[in-house]
mmCIF file of C-alpha atoms in Angstrom:
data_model
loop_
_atom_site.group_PDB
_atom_site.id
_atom_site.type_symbol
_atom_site.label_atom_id
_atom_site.label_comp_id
_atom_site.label_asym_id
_atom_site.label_seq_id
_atom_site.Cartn_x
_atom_site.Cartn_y
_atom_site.Cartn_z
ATOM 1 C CA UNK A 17 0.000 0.000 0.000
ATOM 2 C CA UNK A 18 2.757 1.894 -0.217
ATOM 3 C CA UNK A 19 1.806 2.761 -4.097
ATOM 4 C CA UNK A 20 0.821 6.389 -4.527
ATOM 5 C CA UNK A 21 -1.686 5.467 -7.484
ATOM 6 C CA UNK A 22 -3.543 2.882 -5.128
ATOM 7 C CA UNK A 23 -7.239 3.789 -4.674
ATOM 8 C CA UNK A 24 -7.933 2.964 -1.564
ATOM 9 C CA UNK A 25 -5.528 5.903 -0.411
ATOM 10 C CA UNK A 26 -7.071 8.177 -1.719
ATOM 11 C CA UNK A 27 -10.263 9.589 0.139
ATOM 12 C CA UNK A 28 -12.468 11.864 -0.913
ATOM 13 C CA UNK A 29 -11.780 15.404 0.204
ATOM 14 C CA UNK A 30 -15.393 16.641 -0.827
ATOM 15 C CA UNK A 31 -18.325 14.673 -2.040
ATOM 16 C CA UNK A 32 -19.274 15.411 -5.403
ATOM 17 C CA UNK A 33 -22.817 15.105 -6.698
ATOM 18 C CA UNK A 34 -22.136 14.140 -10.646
ATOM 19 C CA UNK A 35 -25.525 14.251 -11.097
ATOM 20 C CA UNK A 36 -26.197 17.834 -9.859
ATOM 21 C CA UNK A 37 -22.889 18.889 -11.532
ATOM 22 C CA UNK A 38 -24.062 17.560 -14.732
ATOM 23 C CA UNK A 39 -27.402 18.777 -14.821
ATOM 24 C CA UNK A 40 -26.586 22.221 -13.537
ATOM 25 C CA UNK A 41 -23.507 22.023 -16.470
ATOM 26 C CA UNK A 42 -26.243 21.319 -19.527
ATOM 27 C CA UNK A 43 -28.256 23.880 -17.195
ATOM 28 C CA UNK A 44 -25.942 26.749 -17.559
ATOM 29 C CA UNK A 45 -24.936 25.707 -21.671
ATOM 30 C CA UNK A 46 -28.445 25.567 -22.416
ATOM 31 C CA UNK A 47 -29.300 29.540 -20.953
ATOM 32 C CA UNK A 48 -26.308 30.599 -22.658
ATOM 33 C CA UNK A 49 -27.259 29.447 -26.015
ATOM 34 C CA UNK A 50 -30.900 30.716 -25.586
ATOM 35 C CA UNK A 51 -29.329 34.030 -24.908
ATOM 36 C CA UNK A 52 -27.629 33.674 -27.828
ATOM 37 C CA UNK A 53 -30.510 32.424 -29.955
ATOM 38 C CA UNK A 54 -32.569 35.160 -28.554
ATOM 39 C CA UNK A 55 -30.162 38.527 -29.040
ATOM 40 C CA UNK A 56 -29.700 36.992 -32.514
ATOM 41 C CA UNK A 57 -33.151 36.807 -33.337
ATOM 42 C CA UNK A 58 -33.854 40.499 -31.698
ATOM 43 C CA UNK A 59 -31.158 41.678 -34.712
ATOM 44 C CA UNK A 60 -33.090 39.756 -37.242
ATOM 45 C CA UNK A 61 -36.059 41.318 -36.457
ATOM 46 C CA UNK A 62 -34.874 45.025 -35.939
ATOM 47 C CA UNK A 63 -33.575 44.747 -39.872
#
């Protein structure tokens, strides 16, 4: 167990949801790109 790479030495500092983190990720993506869509589609219409 001396082995840096072995698993079981390593502990988790902080739980991580990977759920959560995931969901808020395509959360945060999918605002952007409707912010995007939108402004773009305000200058299409002002023309």
């Amino acid at each position: 167990m001396s082995d840096p790479k072995h698993p079981e030495l390593h502990v988790y500092e902080e739980p991580r949801n990977d759920f959560m983190d995931v969901g808020i990720g395509f959360g945060v993506f999918f605002a952007i790109l409707f912010i995007i869509a939108a402004v773009a589609t305000a200058i299409q219409v002002m023309k």
